[in-house]
Short mmCIF file of C-alpha atoms in Angstrom, two decimals:
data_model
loop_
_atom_site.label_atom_id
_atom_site.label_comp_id
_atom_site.label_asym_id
_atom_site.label_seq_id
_atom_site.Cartn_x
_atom_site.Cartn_y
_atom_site.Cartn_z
CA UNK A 1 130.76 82.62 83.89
CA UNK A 2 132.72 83.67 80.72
CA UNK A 3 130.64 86.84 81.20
CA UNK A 4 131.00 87.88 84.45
CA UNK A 5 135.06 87.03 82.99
CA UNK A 6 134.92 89.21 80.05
CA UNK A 7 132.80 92.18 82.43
CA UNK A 8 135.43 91.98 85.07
CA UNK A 9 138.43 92.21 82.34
CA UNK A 10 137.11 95.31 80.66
CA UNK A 11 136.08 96.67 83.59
CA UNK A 12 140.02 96.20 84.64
CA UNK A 13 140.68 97.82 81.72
CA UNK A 14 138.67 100.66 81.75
CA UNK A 15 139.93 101.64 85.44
CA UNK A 16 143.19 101.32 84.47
CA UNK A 17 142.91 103.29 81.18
CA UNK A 18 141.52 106.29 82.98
CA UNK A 19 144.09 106.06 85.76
CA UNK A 20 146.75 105.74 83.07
CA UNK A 21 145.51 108.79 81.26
CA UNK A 22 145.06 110.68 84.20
CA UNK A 23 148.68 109.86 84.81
CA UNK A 24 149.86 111.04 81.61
CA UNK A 25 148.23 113.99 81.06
CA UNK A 26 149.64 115.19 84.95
CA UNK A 27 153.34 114.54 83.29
CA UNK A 28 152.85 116.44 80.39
CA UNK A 29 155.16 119.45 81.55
CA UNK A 30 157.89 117.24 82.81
CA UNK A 31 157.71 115.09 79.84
CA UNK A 32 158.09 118.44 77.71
CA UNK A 33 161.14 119.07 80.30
CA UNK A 34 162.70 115.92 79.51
CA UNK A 35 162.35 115.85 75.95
CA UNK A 36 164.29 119.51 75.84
CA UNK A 37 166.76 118.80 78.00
CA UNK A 38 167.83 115.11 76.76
CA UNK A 39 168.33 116.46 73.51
CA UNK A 40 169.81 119.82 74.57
CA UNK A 41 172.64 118.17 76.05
CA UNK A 42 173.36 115.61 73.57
CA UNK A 43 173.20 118.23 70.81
CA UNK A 44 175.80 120.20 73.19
CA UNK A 45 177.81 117.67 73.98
CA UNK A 46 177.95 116.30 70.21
CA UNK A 47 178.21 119.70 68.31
CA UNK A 48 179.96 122.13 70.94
CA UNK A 49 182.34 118.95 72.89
CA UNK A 50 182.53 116.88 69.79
CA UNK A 51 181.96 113.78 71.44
CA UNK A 52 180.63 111.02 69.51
CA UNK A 53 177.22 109.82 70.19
CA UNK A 54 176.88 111.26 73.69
CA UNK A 55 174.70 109.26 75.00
CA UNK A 56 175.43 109.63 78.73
CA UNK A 57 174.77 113.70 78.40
CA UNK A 58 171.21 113.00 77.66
CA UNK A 59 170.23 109.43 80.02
CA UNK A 60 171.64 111.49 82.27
CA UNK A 61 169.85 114.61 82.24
CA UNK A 62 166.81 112.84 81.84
CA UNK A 63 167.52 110.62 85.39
CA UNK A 64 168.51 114.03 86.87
CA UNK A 65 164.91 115.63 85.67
CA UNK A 66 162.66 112.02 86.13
CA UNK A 67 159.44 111.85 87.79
CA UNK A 68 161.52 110.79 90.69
CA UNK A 69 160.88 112.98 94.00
CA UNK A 70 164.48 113.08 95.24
CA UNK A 71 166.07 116.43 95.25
CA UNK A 72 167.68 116.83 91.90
CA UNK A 73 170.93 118.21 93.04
CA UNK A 74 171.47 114.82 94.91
CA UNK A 75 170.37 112.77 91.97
CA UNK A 76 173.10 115.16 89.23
CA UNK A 77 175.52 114.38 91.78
CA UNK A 78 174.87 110.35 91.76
CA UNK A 79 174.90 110.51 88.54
CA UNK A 80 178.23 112.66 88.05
CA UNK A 81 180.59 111.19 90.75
CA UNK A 82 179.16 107.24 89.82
CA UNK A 83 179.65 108.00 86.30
CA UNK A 84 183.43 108.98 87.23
CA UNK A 85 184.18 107.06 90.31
CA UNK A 86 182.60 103.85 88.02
CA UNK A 87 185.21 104.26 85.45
CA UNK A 88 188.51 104.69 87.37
CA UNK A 89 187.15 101.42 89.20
CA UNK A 90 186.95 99.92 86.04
CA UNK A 91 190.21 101.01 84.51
CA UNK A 92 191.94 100.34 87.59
CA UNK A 93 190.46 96.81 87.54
CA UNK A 94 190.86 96.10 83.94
CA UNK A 95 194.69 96.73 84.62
CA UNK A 96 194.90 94.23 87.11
CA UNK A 97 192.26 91.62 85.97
CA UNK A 98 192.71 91.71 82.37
CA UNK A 99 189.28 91.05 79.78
CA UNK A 100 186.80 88.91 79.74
CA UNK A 101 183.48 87.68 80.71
CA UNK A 102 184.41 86.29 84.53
CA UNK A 103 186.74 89.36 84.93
CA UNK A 104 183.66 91.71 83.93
CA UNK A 105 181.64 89.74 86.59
CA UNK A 106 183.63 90.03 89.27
CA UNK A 107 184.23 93.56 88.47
CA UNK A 108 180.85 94.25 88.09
CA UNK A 109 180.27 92.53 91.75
CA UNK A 110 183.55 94.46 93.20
CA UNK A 111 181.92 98.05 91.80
CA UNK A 112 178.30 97.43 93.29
CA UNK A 113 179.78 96.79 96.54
CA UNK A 114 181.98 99.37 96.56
CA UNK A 115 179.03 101.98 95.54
CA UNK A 116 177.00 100.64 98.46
CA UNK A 117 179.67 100.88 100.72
CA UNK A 118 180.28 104.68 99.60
CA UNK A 119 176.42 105.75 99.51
CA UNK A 120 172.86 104.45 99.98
CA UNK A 121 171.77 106.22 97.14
CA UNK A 122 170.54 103.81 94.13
CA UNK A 123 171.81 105.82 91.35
CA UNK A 124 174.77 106.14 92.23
CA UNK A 125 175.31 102.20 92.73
CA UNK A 126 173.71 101.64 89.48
CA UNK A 127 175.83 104.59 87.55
CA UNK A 128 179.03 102.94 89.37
CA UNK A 129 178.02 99.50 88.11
CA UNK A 130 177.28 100.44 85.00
CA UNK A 131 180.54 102.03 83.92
CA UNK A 132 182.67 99.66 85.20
CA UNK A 133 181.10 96.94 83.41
CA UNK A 134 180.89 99.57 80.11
CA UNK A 135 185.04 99.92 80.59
CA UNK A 136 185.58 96.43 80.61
CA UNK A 137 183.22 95.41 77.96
CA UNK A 138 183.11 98.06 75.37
CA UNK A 139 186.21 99.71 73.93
CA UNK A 140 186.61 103.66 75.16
CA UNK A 141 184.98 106.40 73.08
CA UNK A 142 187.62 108.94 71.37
CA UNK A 143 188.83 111.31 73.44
CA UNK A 144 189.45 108.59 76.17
CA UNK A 145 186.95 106.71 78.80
CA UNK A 146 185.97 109.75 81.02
CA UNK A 147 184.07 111.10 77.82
CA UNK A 148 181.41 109.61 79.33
CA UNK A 149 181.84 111.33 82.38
CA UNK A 150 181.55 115.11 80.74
CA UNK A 151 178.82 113.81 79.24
CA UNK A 152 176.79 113.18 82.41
CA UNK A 153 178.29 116.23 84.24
CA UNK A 154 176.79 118.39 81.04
CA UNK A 155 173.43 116.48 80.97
CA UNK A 156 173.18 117.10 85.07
CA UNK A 157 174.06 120.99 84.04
CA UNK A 158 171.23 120.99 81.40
CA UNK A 159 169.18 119.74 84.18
CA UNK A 160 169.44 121.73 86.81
CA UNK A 161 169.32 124.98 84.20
CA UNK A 162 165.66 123.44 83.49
CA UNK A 163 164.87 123.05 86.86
CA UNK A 164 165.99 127.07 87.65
CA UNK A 165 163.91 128.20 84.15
CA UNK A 166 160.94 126.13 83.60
CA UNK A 167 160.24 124.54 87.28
CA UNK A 168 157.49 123.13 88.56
CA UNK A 169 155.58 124.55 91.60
CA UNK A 170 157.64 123.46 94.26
CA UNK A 171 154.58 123.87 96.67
CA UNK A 172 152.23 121.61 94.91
CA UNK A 173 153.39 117.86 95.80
CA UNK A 174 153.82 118.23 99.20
CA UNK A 175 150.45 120.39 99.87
CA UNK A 176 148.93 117.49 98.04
CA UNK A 177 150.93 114.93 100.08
CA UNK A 178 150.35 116.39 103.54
CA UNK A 179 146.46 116.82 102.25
CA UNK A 180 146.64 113.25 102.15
CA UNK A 181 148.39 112.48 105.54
CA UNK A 182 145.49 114.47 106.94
CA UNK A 183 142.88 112.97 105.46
CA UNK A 184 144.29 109.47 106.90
CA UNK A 185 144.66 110.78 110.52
CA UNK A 186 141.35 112.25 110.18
CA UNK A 187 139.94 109.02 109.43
CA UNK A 188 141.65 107.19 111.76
CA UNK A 189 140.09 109.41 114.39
CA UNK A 190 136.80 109.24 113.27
CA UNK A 191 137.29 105.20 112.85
CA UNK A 192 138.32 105.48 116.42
CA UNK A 193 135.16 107.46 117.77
CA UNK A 194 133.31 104.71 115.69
CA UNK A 195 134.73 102.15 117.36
CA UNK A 196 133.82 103.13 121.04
CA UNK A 197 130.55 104.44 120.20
CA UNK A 198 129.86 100.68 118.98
CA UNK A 199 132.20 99.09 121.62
CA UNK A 200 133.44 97.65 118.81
CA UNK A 201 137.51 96.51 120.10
CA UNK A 202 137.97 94.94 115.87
CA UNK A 203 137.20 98.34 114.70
CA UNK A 204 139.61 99.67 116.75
CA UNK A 205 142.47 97.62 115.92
CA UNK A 206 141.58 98.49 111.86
CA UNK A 207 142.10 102.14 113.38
CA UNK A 208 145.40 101.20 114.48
CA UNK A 209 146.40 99.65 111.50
CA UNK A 210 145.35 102.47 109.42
CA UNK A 211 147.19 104.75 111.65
CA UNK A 212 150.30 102.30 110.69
CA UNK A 213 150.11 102.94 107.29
CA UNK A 214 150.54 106.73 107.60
CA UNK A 215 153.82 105.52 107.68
CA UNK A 216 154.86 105.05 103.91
CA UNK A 217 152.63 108.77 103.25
CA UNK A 218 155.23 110.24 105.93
CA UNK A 219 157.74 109.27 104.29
CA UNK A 220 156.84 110.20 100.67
CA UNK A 221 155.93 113.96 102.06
CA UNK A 222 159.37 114.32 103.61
CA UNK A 223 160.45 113.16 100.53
CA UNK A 224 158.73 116.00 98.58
CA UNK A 225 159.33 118.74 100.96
CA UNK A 226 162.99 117.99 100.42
CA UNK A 227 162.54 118.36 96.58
CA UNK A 228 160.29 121.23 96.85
CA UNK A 229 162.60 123.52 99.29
CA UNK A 230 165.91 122.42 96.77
CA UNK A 231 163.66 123.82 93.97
CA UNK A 232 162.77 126.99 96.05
CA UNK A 233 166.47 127.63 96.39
CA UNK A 234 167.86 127.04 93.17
CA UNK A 235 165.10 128.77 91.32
CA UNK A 236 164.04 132.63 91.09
CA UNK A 237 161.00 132.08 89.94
CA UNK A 238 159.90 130.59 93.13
CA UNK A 239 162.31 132.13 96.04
CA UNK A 240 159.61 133.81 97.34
CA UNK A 241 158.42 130.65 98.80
CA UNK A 242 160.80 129.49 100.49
CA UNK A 243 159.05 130.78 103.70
CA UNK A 244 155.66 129.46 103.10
CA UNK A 245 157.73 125.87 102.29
CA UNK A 246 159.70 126.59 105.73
CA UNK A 247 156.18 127.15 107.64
CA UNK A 248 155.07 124.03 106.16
CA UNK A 249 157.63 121.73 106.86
CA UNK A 250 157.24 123.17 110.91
CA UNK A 251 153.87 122.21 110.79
CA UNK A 252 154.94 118.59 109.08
CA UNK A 253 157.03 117.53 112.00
CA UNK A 254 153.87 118.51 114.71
CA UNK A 255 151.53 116.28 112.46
CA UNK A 256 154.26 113.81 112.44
CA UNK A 257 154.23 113.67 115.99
CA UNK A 258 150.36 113.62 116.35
CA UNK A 259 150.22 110.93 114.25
CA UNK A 260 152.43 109.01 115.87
CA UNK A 261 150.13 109.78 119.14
CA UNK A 262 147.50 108.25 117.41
CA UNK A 263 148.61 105.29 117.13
CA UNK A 264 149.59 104.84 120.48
CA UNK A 265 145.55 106.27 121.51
CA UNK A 266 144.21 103.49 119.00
CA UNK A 267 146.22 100.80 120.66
CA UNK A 268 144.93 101.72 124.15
CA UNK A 269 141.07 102.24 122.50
CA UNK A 270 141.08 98.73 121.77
CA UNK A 271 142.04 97.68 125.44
CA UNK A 272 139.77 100.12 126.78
CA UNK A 273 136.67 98.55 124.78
CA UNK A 274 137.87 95.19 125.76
CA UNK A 275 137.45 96.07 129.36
CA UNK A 276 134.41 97.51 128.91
CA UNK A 277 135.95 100.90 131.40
CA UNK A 278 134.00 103.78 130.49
CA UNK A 279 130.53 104.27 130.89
CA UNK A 280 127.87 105.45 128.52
CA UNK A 281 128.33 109.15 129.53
CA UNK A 282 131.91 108.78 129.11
CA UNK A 283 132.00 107.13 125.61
CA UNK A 284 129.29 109.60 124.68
CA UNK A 285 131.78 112.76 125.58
CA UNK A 286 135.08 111.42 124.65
CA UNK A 287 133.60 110.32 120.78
CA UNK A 288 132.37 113.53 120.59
CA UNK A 289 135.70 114.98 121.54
CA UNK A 290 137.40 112.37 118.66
CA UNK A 291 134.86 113.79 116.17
CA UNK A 292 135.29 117.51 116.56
CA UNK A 293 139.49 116.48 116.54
CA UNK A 294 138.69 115.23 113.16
CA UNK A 295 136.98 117.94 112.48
CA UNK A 296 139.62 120.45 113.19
CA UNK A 297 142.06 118.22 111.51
CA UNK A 298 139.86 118.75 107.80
CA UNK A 299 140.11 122.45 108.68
CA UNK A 300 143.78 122.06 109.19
CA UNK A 301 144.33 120.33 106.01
CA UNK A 302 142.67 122.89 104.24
CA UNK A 303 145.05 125.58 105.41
CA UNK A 304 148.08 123.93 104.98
CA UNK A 305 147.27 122.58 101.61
CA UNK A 306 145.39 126.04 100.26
CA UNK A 307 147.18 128.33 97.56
CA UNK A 308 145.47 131.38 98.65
CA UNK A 309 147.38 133.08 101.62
CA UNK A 310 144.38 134.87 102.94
CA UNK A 311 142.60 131.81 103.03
CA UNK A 312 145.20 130.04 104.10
CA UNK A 313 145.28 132.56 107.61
CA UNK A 314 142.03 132.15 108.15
CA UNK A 315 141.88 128.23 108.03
CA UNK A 316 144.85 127.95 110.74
CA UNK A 317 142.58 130.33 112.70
CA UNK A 318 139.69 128.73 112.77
CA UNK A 319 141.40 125.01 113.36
CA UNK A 320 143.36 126.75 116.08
CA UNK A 321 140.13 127.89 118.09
CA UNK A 322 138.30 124.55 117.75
CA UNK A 323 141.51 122.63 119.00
CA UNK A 324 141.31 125.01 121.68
CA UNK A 325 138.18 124.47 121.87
CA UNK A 326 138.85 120.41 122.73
CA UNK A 327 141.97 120.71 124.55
CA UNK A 328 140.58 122.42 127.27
CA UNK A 329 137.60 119.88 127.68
CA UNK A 330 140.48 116.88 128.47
CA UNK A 331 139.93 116.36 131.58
CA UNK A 332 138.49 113.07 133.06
CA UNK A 333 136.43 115.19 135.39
CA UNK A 334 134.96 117.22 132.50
CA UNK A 335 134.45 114.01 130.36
CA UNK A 336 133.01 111.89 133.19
CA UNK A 337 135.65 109.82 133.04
CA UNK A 338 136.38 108.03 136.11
CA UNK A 339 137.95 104.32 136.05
CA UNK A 340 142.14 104.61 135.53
CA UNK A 341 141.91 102.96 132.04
CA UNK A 342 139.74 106.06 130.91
CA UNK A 343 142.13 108.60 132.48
CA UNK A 344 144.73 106.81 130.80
CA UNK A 345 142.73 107.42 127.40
CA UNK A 346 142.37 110.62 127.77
CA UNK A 347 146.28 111.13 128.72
CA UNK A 348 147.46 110.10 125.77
CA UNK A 349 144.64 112.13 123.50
CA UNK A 350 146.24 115.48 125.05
CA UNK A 351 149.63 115.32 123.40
CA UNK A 352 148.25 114.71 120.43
CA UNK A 353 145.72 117.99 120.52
CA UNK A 354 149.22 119.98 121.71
CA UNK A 355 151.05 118.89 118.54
CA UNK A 356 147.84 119.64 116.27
CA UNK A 357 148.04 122.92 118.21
CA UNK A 358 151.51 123.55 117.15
CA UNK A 359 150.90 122.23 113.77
CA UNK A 360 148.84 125.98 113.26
CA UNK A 361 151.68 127.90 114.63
CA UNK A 362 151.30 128.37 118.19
CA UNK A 363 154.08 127.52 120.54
CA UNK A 364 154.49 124.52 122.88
CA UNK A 365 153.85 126.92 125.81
CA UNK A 366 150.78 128.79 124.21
CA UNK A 367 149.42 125.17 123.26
CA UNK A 368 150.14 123.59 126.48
CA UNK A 369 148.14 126.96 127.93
CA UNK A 370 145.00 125.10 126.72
CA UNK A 371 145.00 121.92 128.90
CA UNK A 372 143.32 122.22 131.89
CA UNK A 373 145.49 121.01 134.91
CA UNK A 374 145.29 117.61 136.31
#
């Protein structure tokens, strides 16, 4: 027992080592980023302002940079305006409250409030909190108590100059993301096919599930596409882009809504199975239609998330002709599908090929072309 204890602990350890490494040696560049800018500003702020032990110039240059996927603009300007806003809520309290530990409470409780009130964001509410309790507690740096909010405007500056000189691909976290997204409704459809070929109702509800949890990737690629277009606009080096980024973010919404059909398909699969209403010939044609949808999805994935734009044009191709390919087999009729449950099935698989369709560039019309009538 002690054995198996010690095996299982440094295998934990060794997992998390090489995750842990692999995680720093992917943050290399922004830590390098970090590093020059914190110090950059503070050095600016101390030697060129003459403030005293800027701190705020470089915390916040280096919350502005962070490994945080929010654009950066947004996050300079939480940082800025809290900074600010948090100390003429704190002076303006301190006036009326006077010092001490319950009046830094409740100003501290007043300021979070208010910053929630004013924005969702949650550096803004923490920057707002902060200062307020910093006026009340700590005595005000020379030159006054909105010192500290040059500092953090100069430390934002610093950041977004790093972000326009030495930026990061802006193309490469959400073709990774959406990679991901794709892989998941890939494997939801092939979980699905999987399901009916076994008749297997519990497989399909861990389909469903799975097609659930696409939820939290959608969100994070949104998240990244907003970052990368900011970085396409603010920076030079990578304005050329900004079309490629624009295609991309088209073809996100499509596989937004596919996915969304998918887990509306899964749901019904499981019914389906339960009722046992397709027959053999049936299951045997729609899982092969499922299958080559996955299929087509890969090749999808591969052009949206590919560098190269050759290759890229010739991915979207070929996933365009084999979801043509599908979509205008989806017919009952064609798929021997003839009990309502199975029509139903197969009703709510087209949408899904039309936004996959779309997803490679064609238009709702040319996509819709494919289905056959019903």
């Amino acid at each position: 027992m002690p054995r198996r204890r010690v095996s299982a602990t440094l295998g934990f350890l060794r997992k998390r080592s090489r995750i842990g490494f692999r995680r720093s040696s992917t943050s290399v560049l922004t830590a390098l980023q970090m590093t020059v800018c914190a110090v950059g500003a503070y050095a600016f702020a101390e030697e060129v302002l003459g403030h005293d032990g800027p701190l705020f110039a470089a915390t916040s240059s280096m919350i502005a940079l962070g490994f945080s996927r929010d654009p950066r603009i947004r996050r300079v300007l939480e940082v800025a305006v809290g900074c600010t806003l948090g100390i003429t809520v704190g002076d303006a309290l301190l006036s009326i409250f006077g010092t001490g530990l319950w009046q830094a409470a409740l100003v501290l409780f007043i300021s979070i409030l208010l910053a929630r009130f004013l924005d969702s964001g949650t550096i803004f509410t923490t920057q707002l909190g902060l200062q307020s309790l910093l006026v009340v507690l700590l005595p005000a740096p020379e030159g006054g108590p909105f010192t500290r909010s040059i500092d953090a405007i100069v430390g934002g500056i610093f950041a977004l100059v790093i972000t326009m000189l030495l930026p990061r691909d802006p193309r490469r976290e959400p073709k990774t993301d959406v990679r991901g997204l794709l892989a998941e409704l890939s494997n939801v459809l092939r979980e699905s096919a999987v399901a009916l070929r076994d008749s297997d109702s519990t497989a399909a509800w861990h389909a469903l599930v799975r097609a659930r949890a696409t939820h939290t990737r959608l969100d994070t690629l949104m998240t990244s596409m907003r970052s990368a277009e900011e970085v396409a606009r603010i920076s030079p080096a990578y304005r050329r882009h900004r079309d490629e980024l624009g295609s991309l973010r088209r073809a996100v919404g499509f596989i937004d809504l596919a996915v969304r059909n998918s887990r509306v398909f899964s749901r019904r699969l499981t019914s389906v199975i339960n009722h046992a209403a397709l027959s053999d010939e049936a299951i045997e044609s729609l899982v092969q239609v499922l299958e080559d949808v996955a299929d087509s999805v890969d090749v999808l994935s591969r052009a949206l998330s590919g560098r190269d734009s050759a290759e890229r044009n010739l991915n979207l191709r070929q996933a365009r002709i084999e979801l043509a390919a599908v979509a205008i087999q989806l017919h009952p009729e064609t798929l021997q599908i003839k009990r309502l449950e199975g029509e139903g099935l197969v009703l709510l698989l087209r949408p899904l090929v039309v936004d996959l369709l779309e997803a490679t560039g064609l238009t709702h019309e040319d996509a819709a072309a494919f289905m056959p009538r019903l």
